[in-house]
Tab-separated table of C-alpha atoms in Angstrom:
chain	number	residue	atom	x	y	z
A	825	MET	CA	274.841	93.562	36.637
A	826	ALA	CA	275.270	90.513	34.521
A	827	PRO	CA	273.139	90.105	31.415
A	828	ALA	CA	269.805	88.364	31.797
A	829	GLN	CA	270.078	84.662	31.391
A	830	ARG	CA	267.458	81.963	31.514
A	831	CYS	CA	268.018	78.877	33.633
A	832	PRO	CA	266.133	75.993	32.034
A	833	LEU	CA	266.105	73.964	35.235
A	834	CYS	CA	264.472	76.595	37.398
A	835	ARG	CA	262.560	77.864	34.386
A	836	GLN	CA	263.370	81.399	35.453
A	837	THR	CA	265.328	84.363	34.227
A	838	PHE	CA	268.006	85.647	36.560
A	839	PHE	CA	270.610	88.340	36.587
A	840	CYS	CA	273.294	86.823	38.783
A	841	GLY	CA	275.481	85.466	36.039
A	842	ARG	CA	277.310	82.357	37.022
A	843	GLY	CA	276.408	82.796	40.659
A	844	HIS	CA	272.894	81.497	40.149
A	845	VAL	CA	274.074	77.973	39.813
A	846	TYR	CA	275.396	77.929	43.367
A	847	SER	CA	272.224	79.331	44.850
A	848	ARG	CA	270.094	77.201	47.147
A	849	LYS	CA	267.042	77.368	44.945
A	850	HIS	CA	268.862	76.109	41.930
A	851	GLN	CA	270.472	73.272	43.794
A	852	ARG	CA	267.094	72.269	45.176
A	853	GLN	CA	265.531	72.234	41.738
A	854	LEU	CA	268.453	70.204	40.513
A	855	LYS	CA	268.089	67.666	43.272
A	856	GLU	CA	264.369	67.256	42.647
A	857	ALA	CA	264.859	66.842	38.910
A	858	LEU	CA	267.526	64.206	39.408
A	859	GLU	CA	265.361	62.429	41.943
A	860	ARG	CA	262.600	62.269	39.393
A	861	LEU	CA	264.888	60.833	36.780
A	862	LEU	CA	266.733	58.378	39.000
A	863	PRO	CA	264.047	55.702	39.457
A	864	GLN	CA	263.618	55.294	35.733
A	865	VAL	CA	267.319	54.888	35.222
A	866	GLU	CA	267.581	52.405	38.067
A	867	ALA	CA	264.800	50.304	36.615
A	868	ALA	CA	266.516	50.350	33.261
A	869	ARG	CA	269.771	49.321	34.902
A	870	LYS	CA	268.109	46.326	36.481
A	871	ALA	CA	266.861	45.340	33.077
A	872	ILE	CA	270.455	45.019	31.865
A	873	ARG	CA	270.868	41.823	33.769
A	874	ALA	CA	267.495	40.281	33.063
A	875	ALA	CA	265.835	41.695	30.007
A	876	GLN	CA	262.076	41.195	29.985
A	877	VAL	CA	260.198	40.541	26.823
A	878	GLU	CA	256.464	41.096	26.865
A	879	ARG	CA	253.533	41.149	24.539
A	880	TYR	CA	252.940	44.541	23.013
A	881	VAL	CA	250.533	46.827	24.824
A	882	PRO	CA	249.754	50.463	23.840
A	883	GLU	CA	251.238	51.596	27.121
A	884	HIS	CA	254.641	50.678	25.788
A	885	GLU	CA	254.520	53.720	23.557
A	886	ARG	CA	255.319	55.933	26.546
A	887	CYS	CA	258.264	58.307	26.235
A	888	CYS	CA	260.666	59.413	28.925
A	889	TRP	CA	262.204	62.879	29.151
A	890	CYS	CA	265.973	62.871	29.370
A	891	LEU	CA	267.063	65.776	31.509
A	892	CYS	CA	270.605	65.986	30.259
A	893	CYS	CA	269.925	65.913	26.545
A	894	GLY	CA	266.690	67.803	26.835
A	895	CYS	CA	264.813	65.415	24.559
A	896	GLU	CA	262.129	62.760	24.726
A	897	VAL	CA	263.253	59.174	24.510
A	898	ARG	CA	261.099	56.157	23.825
A	899	GLU	CA	261.267	53.970	26.917
A	900	HIS	CA	260.542	50.518	25.609
A	901	LEU	CA	261.619	49.033	22.301
A	902	SER	CA	258.803	47.400	20.415
A	903	HIS	CA	258.863	45.473	17.236
A	904	GLY	CA	255.722	43.912	15.889
A	905	ASN	CA	253.981	42.007	18.629
A	906	LEU	CA	256.727	42.094	21.246
A	907	THR	CA	258.293	44.689	23.484
A	908	VAL	CA	261.574	44.727	25.298
A	909	LEU	CA	261.146	46.672	28.507
A	910	TYR	CA	263.411	49.677	28.941
A	911	GLY	CA	265.176	48.876	25.689
A	912	GLY	CA	264.894	52.363	24.293
A	913	LEU	CA	266.033	54.074	27.440
A	914	LEU	CA	269.104	51.926	27.741
A	915	GLU	CA	270.012	52.514	24.170
A	916	HIS	CA	269.852	56.227	24.689
A	917	LEU	CA	271.810	56.110	27.924
A	918	ALA	CA	274.626	54.227	26.283
A	919	SER	CA	274.930	56.529	23.313
A	920	PRO	CA	277.930	58.908	23.127
A	921	GLU	CA	275.780	62.036	22.587
A	922	HIS	CA	274.072	61.376	25.838
A	923	LYS	CA	277.447	61.025	27.553
A	924	LYS	CA	278.576	64.359	26.206
A	925	ALA	CA	275.329	66.022	27.148
A	926	THR	CA	275.475	64.568	30.639
A	927	ASN	CA	278.967	65.850	31.174
A	928	LYS	CA	277.947	69.303	30.007
A	929	PHE	CA	274.881	69.261	32.243
A	930	TRP	CA	276.901	68.300	35.258
A	931	TRP	CA	279.499	70.960	34.628
A	932	GLU	CA	277.026	73.733	34.002
A	933	ASN	CA	274.679	73.015	36.862
A	934	LYS	CA	277.394	72.094	39.332
A	935	ALA	CA	275.724	68.886	40.413
A	936	GLU	CA	277.412	66.237	42.521
A	937	VAL	CA	280.030	64.330	40.633
A	938	GLN	CA	279.273	60.967	42.202
A	939	MET	CA	275.724	61.111	40.945
A	940	LYS	CA	276.853	61.456	37.352
A	941	GLU	CA	277.977	57.872	37.082
A	942	LYS	CA	274.548	56.598	37.928
A	943	PHE	CA	273.030	58.239	34.906
A	944	LEU	CA	275.445	56.812	32.400
A	945	VAL	CA	275.482	53.367	30.869
A	946	THR	CA	278.767	52.064	29.529
A	947	PRO	CA	278.952	50.302	26.184
A	948	GLN	CA	279.889	47.048	27.914
A	949	ASP	CA	276.701	47.209	29.924
A	950	TYR	CA	274.791	47.777	26.748
A	951	ALA	CA	276.374	44.734	25.146
A	952	ARG	CA	275.393	42.669	28.152
A	953	PHE	CA	271.879	43.968	27.824
A	954	LYS	CA	271.745	42.918	24.210
A	955	LYS	CA	272.773	39.386	25.108
A	956	SER	CA	270.165	39.096	27.831
A	957	MET	CA	267.617	40.512	25.415
A	958	VAL	CA	268.258	37.709	22.989
A	959	LYS	CA	267.899	35.194	25.787
A	960	GLY	CA	264.696	36.891	26.893
A	961	LEU	CA	263.266	36.672	23.410
A	962	ASP	CA	263.983	32.986	23.203
A	963	SER	CA	262.387	32.219	26.529
A	964	TYR	CA	259.339	34.306	25.604
A	965	GLU	CA	258.854	32.337	22.440
A	966	GLU	CA	259.076	29.100	24.367
A	967	LYS	CA	256.512	30.306	26.830
A	968	GLU	CA	254.108	31.297	24.103
A	969	ASP	CA	254.460	27.926	22.417
A	970	LYS	CA	253.761	26.134	25.668
A	971	VAL	CA	250.632	28.166	26.302
A	972	ILE	CA	249.312	27.470	22.828
A	973	LYS	CA	249.953	23.763	23.205
A	974	GLU	CA	248.125	23.695	26.523
A	975	MET	CA	245.119	25.432	25.084
A	976	ALA	CA	245.006	23.032	22.180
A	977	ALA	CA	245.116	20.055	24.536
A	978	GLN	CA	242.268	21.510	26.585
A	979	ILE	CA	240.101	22.061	23.548
A	980	ARG	CA	240.742	18.528	22.379
A	981	GLU	CA	239.715	17.162	25.777
A	982	VAL	CA	236.485	19.131	25.880
A	983	GLU	CA	235.605	18.036	22.375
A	984	GLN	CA	236.189	14.413	23.286
A	985	SER	CA	234.020	14.490	26.365
A	986	ARG	CA	231.241	16.158	24.428
A	987	GLN	CA	231.226	13.491	21.771
A	988	GLU	CA	231.279	10.858	24.475
A	989	VAL	CA	228.110	12.286	26.019
A	990	VAL	CA	226.299	12.444	22.690
A	991	ARG	CA	227.191	8.843	21.949
A	992	SER	CA	226.074	7.557	25.322
A	993	VAL	CA	222.748	9.395	25.128
A	994	LEU	CA	221.941	8.203	21.639
A	995	GLU	CA	222.698	4.530	22.301
A	996	PRO	CA	219.974	3.743	24.875
A	997	GLN	CA	217.479	6.025	23.133
A	998	ALA	CA	217.771	3.976	19.980
A	999	VAL	CA	215.912	1.133	21.727
A	1000	PRO	CA	212.842	2.863	23.281
A	1001	ASP	CA	212.332	5.304	20.417
A	1002	PRO	CA	210.528	2.854	18.126
A	1003	GLU	CA	208.228	1.987	21.062
A	1004	GLU	CA	207.275	5.634	21.575
A	1005	GLY	CA	206.722	6.079	17.912
A	1006	SER	CA	204.185	3.255	17.898
A	1007	SER	CA	202.310	4.566	20.953
A	1008	ALA	CA	201.740	7.925	19.253
A	1009	PRO	CA	198.954	6.760	16.886
A	1010	ARG	CA	196.970	5.516	19.886
A	1011	SER	CA	196.701	8.996	21.379
A	1012	TRP	CA	196.205	10.835	18.143
A	1013	LYS	CA	193.529	9.750	15.647
A	1014	GLY	CA	193.375	10.722	12.032
A	1015	MET	CA	196.999	11.813	11.637
A	1016	ASN	CA	198.529	8.495	10.651
A	1017	SER	CA	200.770	9.842	7.942
A	1018	GLN	CA	202.473	12.202	10.330
A	1019	VAL	CA	202.897	9.410	12.829
A	1020	ALA	CA	204.457	7.164	10.243
A	1021	SER	CA	206.944	9.844	9.311
A	1022	SER	CA	207.821	10.418	12.967
A	1023	LEU	CA	208.406	6.665	13.343
A	1024	GLN	CA	210.865	6.696	10.521
A	1025	GLN	CA	212.608	9.889	11.570
A	1026	PRO	CA	214.173	8.734	14.844
A	1027	SER	CA	215.444	5.516	13.279
A	1028	ASN	CA	216.986	7.522	10.459
A	1029	LEU	CA	218.593	9.883	12.875
A	1030	ASP	CA	220.155	7.028	14.769
A	1031	LEU	CA	222.121	5.421	11.967
A	1032	PRO	CA	224.346	8.303	10.755
A	1033	PRO	CA	225.673	9.415	14.143
A	1034	ALA	CA	226.337	5.900	15.441
A	1035	PRO	CA	229.157	4.928	13.014
A	1036	GLU	CA	230.826	8.325	13.633
A	1037	LEU	CA	230.947	7.774	17.338
A	1038	ASP	CA	232.429	4.311	17.158
A	1039	TRP	CA	236.031	5.438	16.846
A	1040	MET	CA	235.989	7.601	20.025
A	1041	GLU	CA	237.498	6.243	23.189
A	1042	THR	CA	235.485	6.263	26.384
A	1043	GLY	CA	236.117	9.540	28.217
A	1044	PRO	CA	236.111	10.066	31.980
A	1045	SER	CA	234.064	12.129	34.439
A	1046	LEU	CA	230.424	12.183	33.203
A	1047	THR	CA	227.890	10.078	35.095
A	1048	PHE	CA	225.416	8.222	32.943
A	1049	ILE	CA	221.822	8.882	33.861
A	1050	GLY	CA	220.129	7.294	30.921
A	1051	HIS	CA	216.631	7.617	29.617
A	1052	GLN	CA	214.126	8.502	32.298
A	1053	ASP	CA	210.558	7.477	31.770
A	1054	ILE	CA	208.344	10.051	33.441
A	1055	PRO	CA	204.639	9.424	32.922
A	1056	GLY	CA	202.859	11.929	30.790
A	1057	VAL	CA	206.021	13.747	29.882
A	1058	GLY	CA	207.447	11.807	26.941
A	1059	ASN	CA	207.557	13.065	23.365
A	1060	ILE	CA	209.034	16.392	24.226
A	1061	HIS	CA	212.173	15.387	22.361
A	1062	SER	CA	210.373	14.163	19.296
A	1063	ALA	CA	210.171	16.244	16.192
A	1064	LEU	CA	206.584	17.191	16.945
A	1065	ILE	CA	206.831	19.118	20.151
A	1066	PHE	CA	203.753	18.996	22.414
A	1067	PHE	CA	202.256	16.578	19.909
A	1068	SER	CA	200.703	14.387	22.555
A	1069	GLY	CA	199.509	17.345	24.569
A	1070	ALA	CA	201.603	16.384	27.603
A	1071	THR	CA	202.280	19.062	30.174
A	1072	PRO	CA	205.843	20.308	30.425
A	1073	PRO	CA	207.505	19.541	33.775
A	1074	TRP	CA	207.497	23.078	34.995
A	1075	MET	CA	203.750	23.355	34.782
A	1076	ILE	CA	203.114	20.295	36.920
A	1077	GLN	CA	201.940	21.342	40.344
A	1078	ASP	CA	204.072	20.515	43.347
A	1079	GLU	CA	202.694	17.847	45.643
A	1080	GLU	CA	203.017	20.207	48.575
A	1081	TYR	CA	200.958	22.887	46.932
A	1082	ILE	CA	197.731	23.453	48.821
A	1083	ALA	CA	195.205	24.400	46.211
A	1084	GLY	CA	192.861	27.239	46.996
A	1085	ASN	CA	193.123	30.447	48.981
A	1086	GLN	CA	196.760	31.280	48.844
A	1087	GLU	CA	196.900	34.977	48.412
A	1088	ILE	CA	200.166	36.583	47.649
A	1089	GLY	CA	201.321	39.759	49.311
A	1090	PRO	CA	200.829	41.080	52.826
A	1091	SER	CA	197.622	40.651	54.738
A	1092	TYR	CA	195.352	43.569	55.478
A	1093	GLU	CA	196.671	44.148	59.009
A	1094	GLU	CA	200.225	44.172	57.800
A	1095	PHE	CA	199.251	46.720	55.214
A	1096	LEU	CA	197.712	48.952	57.843
A	1097	LYS	CA	200.818	48.623	59.973
A	1098	GLU	CA	202.945	49.638	57.035
A	1099	LYS	CA	200.801	52.718	56.611
A	1100	GLU	CA	201.322	53.604	60.242
A	1101	LYS	CA	205.062	53.208	59.889
A	1102	GLN	CA	205.091	55.497	56.881
A	1103	LYS	CA	203.281	58.132	58.879
A	1104	LEU	CA	205.739	57.779	61.702
A	1105	LYS	CA	208.628	58.403	59.381
A	1106	LYS	CA	207.113	61.735	58.438
A	1107	LEU	CA	207.113	62.977	62.023
A	1108	PRO	CA	210.013	65.162	63.147
A	1109	PRO	CA	212.831	62.976	64.331
A	1110	ASP	CA	213.751	65.076	67.335
A	1111	ARG	CA	210.360	65.051	68.934
A	1112	VAL	CA	209.994	64.117	72.567
A	1113	GLY	CA	210.243	60.403	73.179
A	1114	ALA	CA	210.947	59.542	69.558
A	1115	ASN	CA	212.908	56.483	70.584
A	1116	PHE	CA	210.448	55.353	73.233
A	1117	ASP	CA	209.757	51.694	72.855
A	1118	HIS	CA	206.011	51.429	73.155
A	1119	SER	CA	205.879	47.673	73.166
A	1120	SER	CA	208.503	46.938	75.790
A	1121	ARG	CA	207.452	44.839	78.758
A	1122	THR	CA	208.057	46.584	82.046
A	1123	SER	CA	208.026	45.160	85.520
A	1124	ALA	CA	205.429	45.906	88.161
A	1125	GLY	CA	207.737	48.383	89.782
A	1126	TRP	CA	208.265	50.486	86.673
A	1127	LEU	CA	207.805	54.213	87.033
A	1128	PRO	CA	207.632	56.634	84.119
A	1129	SER	CA	210.124	59.416	83.624
A	1130	PHE	CA	208.629	62.163	85.756
A	1131	GLY	CA	210.375	65.271	86.935
A	1132	ARG	CA	209.053	65.417	90.464
A	1133	VAL	CA	208.238	68.485	92.457
A	1134	TRP	CA	210.626	68.107	95.352
A	1135	ASN	CA	213.577	66.286	93.945
A	1136	ASN	CA	217.101	67.566	93.808
A	1137	GLY	CA	218.980	66.724	90.684
A	1138	ARG	CA	218.331	65.519	87.160
A	1139	ARG	CA	215.028	64.186	85.970
A	1140	TRP	CA	216.234	60.654	85.408
A	1141	GLN	CA	217.380	60.506	89.000
A	1142	SER	CA	213.906	61.282	90.307
A	1143	ARG	CA	212.853	57.679	90.007
A	1144	HIS	CA	215.810	56.547	92.038
A	1145	GLN	CA	215.160	59.211	94.627
A	1146	PHE	CA	211.532	58.184	94.876
A	1147	LYS	CA	212.495	54.570	95.453
A	1148	THR	CA	214.943	55.440	98.206
A	1149	GLU	CA	212.419	57.726	99.819
A	1150	ALA	CA	209.778	55.050	99.676
A	1151	ALA	CA	212.144	52.558	101.254
A	1152	ALA	CA	213.026	55.061	103.992
A	1153	MET	CA	209.363	55.724	104.706
A	1154	LYS	CA	208.649	52.028	104.910
A	1155	LYS	CA	211.437	51.513	107.365
A	1156	GLN	CA	210.158	54.432	109.413
A	1157	SER	CA	206.659	53.055	109.541
A	1158	HIS	CA	208.065	49.652	110.474
A	1159	THR	CA	210.069	51.060	113.332
A	1160	GLU	CA	207.057	53.102	114.422
A	1161	LYS	CA	204.857	50.050	114.488
A	1162	SER	CA	207.326	47.982	116.432
B	653	MET	CA	180.222	63.235	81.520
B	654	SER	CA	182.934	61.333	83.181
B	655	PHE	CA	181.682	57.978	82.068
B	656	LEU	CA	182.619	58.853	78.488
B	657	LEU	CA	186.300	58.981	79.297
B	658	PRO	CA	188.295	55.833	80.016
B	659	LYS	CA	189.037	55.193	83.651
B	660	LEU	CA	192.202	53.699	85.078
B	661	THR	CA	192.042	51.989	88.429
B	662	SER	CA	195.399	50.347	88.992
B	663	LYS	CA	199.069	51.106	88.576
B	664	LYS	CA	199.276	48.496	85.854
B	665	GLU	CA	196.577	50.176	83.838
B	666	VAL	CA	198.254	53.525	84.182
B	667	ASP	CA	201.533	51.997	83.053
B	668	GLN	CA	199.761	50.473	80.097
B	669	ALA	CA	198.226	53.822	79.157
B	670	ILE	CA	201.568	55.603	79.404
B	671	LYS	CA	203.371	53.036	77.307
B	672	SER	CA	200.733	52.578	74.668
B	673	THR	CA	199.924	56.159	73.745
B	674	ALA	CA	202.036	56.904	70.729
B	675	GLU	CA	202.588	60.306	69.144
B	676	LYS	CA	199.751	61.833	71.117
B	677	VAL	CA	199.639	63.850	74.320
B	678	LEU	CA	198.496	61.673	77.206
B	679	VAL	CA	196.300	63.541	79.674
B	680	LEU	CA	195.925	61.886	83.083
B	681	ARG	CA	193.427	63.471	85.416
B	682	PHE	CA	194.088	62.470	89.012
B	683	GLY	CA	191.098	62.974	91.271
B	684	ARG	CA	187.879	61.562	92.572
B	685	ASP	CA	184.753	61.319	90.497
B	686	GLU	CA	182.511	62.835	93.169
B	687	ASP	CA	184.561	65.914	93.897
B	688	PRO	CA	182.834	69.046	92.467
B	689	VAL	CA	185.953	70.591	90.930
B	690	CYS	CA	186.774	67.257	89.407
B	691	LEU	CA	183.309	67.106	87.930
B	692	GLN	CA	183.795	70.470	86.333
B	693	LEU	CA	187.126	69.442	84.899
B	694	ASP	CA	185.770	66.146	83.676
B	695	ASP	CA	183.012	68.000	81.870
B	696	ILE	CA	185.487	70.101	79.954
B	697	LEU	CA	187.675	67.100	79.254
B	698	SER	CA	184.879	64.995	77.856
B	699	LYS	CA	183.461	67.775	75.697
B	700	THR	CA	186.801	68.467	74.068
B	701	SER	CA	188.045	64.920	73.840
B	702	SER	CA	186.546	64.233	70.422
B	703	ASP	CA	187.967	67.420	68.914
B	704	LEU	CA	191.373	66.676	70.312
B	705	SER	CA	191.268	63.002	69.428
B	706	LYS	CA	194.121	63.308	66.940
B	707	MET	CA	196.388	65.163	69.339
B	708	ALA	CA	195.507	63.867	72.778
B	709	ALA	CA	194.255	60.833	74.653
B	710	ILE	CA	192.496	61.586	77.914
B	711	HIS	CA	192.219	59.218	80.877
B	712	LEU	CA	190.791	59.584	84.382
B	713	VAL	CA	192.704	58.110	87.319
B	714	ASP	CA	191.307	57.569	90.798
B	715	VAL	CA	193.808	58.783	93.404
B	716	ASP	CA	192.569	56.404	96.065
B	717	GLN	CA	193.363	53.356	93.989
B	718	THR	CA	196.816	54.281	92.696
B	719	ALA	CA	198.735	55.251	95.792
B	720	VAL	CA	202.107	54.786	94.155
B	721	TYR	CA	201.450	57.348	91.499
B	722	THR	CA	199.822	59.711	93.939
B	723	GLN	CA	203.095	59.783	95.824
B	724	TYR	CA	205.375	59.652	92.815
B	725	PHE	CA	203.674	62.584	91.175
B	726	ASP	CA	203.440	64.465	94.472
B	727	ILE	CA	199.708	64.965	94.147
B	728	SER	CA	198.393	66.926	97.081
B	729	TYR	CA	195.439	68.757	95.560
B	730	ILE	CA	192.797	67.292	93.355
B	731	PRO	CA	192.105	67.435	90.515
B	732	SER	CA	195.642	67.347	89.157
B	733	THR	CA	196.319	66.815	85.489
B	734	VAL	CA	199.599	65.385	84.336
B	735	PHE	CA	200.721	65.409	80.699
B	736	PHE	CA	202.871	62.791	78.967
B	737	PHE	CA	204.159	62.427	75.448
B	738	ASN	CA	205.633	59.161	74.228
B	739	GLY	CA	206.295	58.050	77.766
B	740	GLN	CA	208.016	61.316	78.686
B	741	HIS	CA	206.566	63.727	81.187
B	742	MET	CA	205.847	67.206	79.809
B	743	LYS	CA	206.201	70.195	82.143
B	744	VAL	CA	204.222	73.377	81.606
B	745	ASP	CA	204.889	76.747	83.129
B	746	TYR	CA	201.472	78.130	84.074
B	747	GLY	CA	202.763	80.887	86.301
B	748	SER	CA	202.016	78.682	89.298
B	749	PRO	CA	204.655	77.215	91.647
B	750	ASP	CA	204.245	73.651	90.337
B	751	HIS	CA	205.199	73.004	86.718
B	752	THR	CA	204.827	69.302	86.762
B	753	LYS	CA	201.029	69.196	86.771
B	754	PHE	CA	197.991	71.364	86.328
B	755	VAL	CA	196.078	71.792	89.569
B	756	GLY	CA	192.379	72.582	89.472
B	757	SER	CA	189.984	72.959	86.612
B	758	PHE	CA	190.088	75.026	83.439
B	759	LYS	CA	187.848	78.057	83.031
B	760	THR	CA	186.840	77.400	79.462
B	761	LYS	CA	187.127	74.634	76.933
B	762	GLN	CA	189.231	76.874	74.735
B	763	ASP	CA	191.857	77.185	77.454
B	764	PHE	CA	192.260	73.451	77.572
B	765	ILE	CA	192.394	73.132	73.786
B	766	ASP	CA	195.055	75.823	73.549
B	767	LEU	CA	197.092	74.158	76.250
B	768	ILE	CA	196.983	70.796	74.541
B	769	GLU	CA	198.010	72.367	71.267
B	770	VAL	CA	200.976	74.121	72.839
B	771	ILE	CA	202.096	70.920	74.535
B	772	TYR	CA	201.797	68.962	71.292
B	773	ARG	CA	203.783	71.511	69.301
B	774	GLY	CA	206.471	71.688	71.944
B	775	ALA	CA	206.746	67.923	72.064
B	776	MET	CA	207.104	67.698	68.289
B	777	ARG	CA	209.989	70.140	68.497
B	778	GLY	CA	211.643	68.146	71.247
B	779	LYS	CA	210.892	70.448	74.162
B	780	LEU	CA	210.174	68.924	77.539
B	781	ILE	CA	208.862	72.128	79.071
B	782	VAL	CA	206.529	74.623	77.396
B	783	GLN	CA	204.969	77.942	78.265
B	784	SER	CA	201.253	77.862	79.004
B	785	PRO	CA	199.013	79.988	76.739
B	786	ILE	CA	196.318	80.327	79.407
B	787	ASP	CA	195.750	83.733	80.948
B	788	PRO	CA	197.206	83.662	84.511
B	789	LYS	CA	193.915	85.026	85.810
B	790	ASN	CA	192.211	81.819	84.854
B	791	ILE	CA	194.701	79.562	86.608
B	792	PRO	CA	193.504	78.374	90.026
B	793	LYS	CA	195.625	79.539	92.918
B	794	TYR	CA	196.930	77.205	95.548
B	795	ASP	CA	199.727	77.035	98.074
B	796	LEU	CA	202.327	74.430	97.473
B	797	LEU	CA	202.932	72.557	100.678
B	798	TYR	CA	206.346	71.188	101.347
B	799	GLN	CA	206.088	67.461	101.530
B	800	ASP	CA	207.216	66.937	105.079
B	801	ILE	CA	204.798	69.339	106.607
């Protein structure tokens, strides 16, 4: 018997010597292992033509196991913020050690020779990959720049429209504000000093923002509503909130509201019905007639489900039998009469 | 006596009673008020009706006024008592030839109460036919006539 040897592919010890490699089991294991490795290599090969550069993500740290060399290889090359997809794998596949290891693997495990080529990357291919990588990097940078520019433009737009709104709201308010300020002392006696200060405040507020807004161009899209004069509501926006004692809009009753006995919740009968329903739920579900509809309207000729004494057949057919019998009896009595 | 129990005089009323009784055994006594056996039965029914109010609803039906049901239920002897539960007819095996109805009167009130209880329990379990708890000695004997004779 040959000395005990361990086959790393089958992960088993065997005593057949060199014969093990030709066995069916070993070949099957070999095929499966190569099948597992092939998709990764194919994906990497595609990347030779069109190298993809992406923003770095922790997933790019993943390592791939190279069957031939028996070592872990970093799949994607990352530097700083960017990653080149499949860069690491390609680099490894092109290296001479990998070539030697692959040859050894193929010879030892007696795999198919045609397959070997697929797992190797020639130095020319690698050079091509490097070129496309450079191109990829350039295009990625361009893309990033474009995105940043777009975002900046958007922010500028939003800022402009906002300032436009502020300006348009302040302009018409500058006229009625002094009027409101003078009406305040009429409703409130004895607090003249406060009123005087409130009169001055809105006019002070107006002057600083107005010169700032002059240089802005008119923006699009917002419809101008202007200052709405709702009776009893004004002075909410003044510095002294609720100063005049006006009711806020949400407390004003709706015109449709019928004052008086509007109780919320179900009425008493509904409550009783709910109680009945709860009790019904507690009853066993497979009781007789559980799905009997008590409130259904039935015709004058309705007969209940009755298993008759002299009927032949199922209970639900008894009704039908009764009807036919009744019809037959009627006909008989008719013929008897006539 | 019999004026304490509700009376049904037309097919429509019987239909209404069958459809409206929910989760309780419906007891329909078919007979005539003047008949002596009916009187006996009605006595028992009315005395037990309040005790059984949660399990059963009892009604008296006049056979002369509901001809349809007299034929449909094959009633040939009076009094005959038919039991329903949720619109479904309940059969009881009394040891007599006819399981679809109870013919005659009960000997004691307790017999009737036991019978109602057995029917109610059987119905809750989903059984359409139950075994009567009444002693066969106390069940009235009669001959079942074939309908065409």
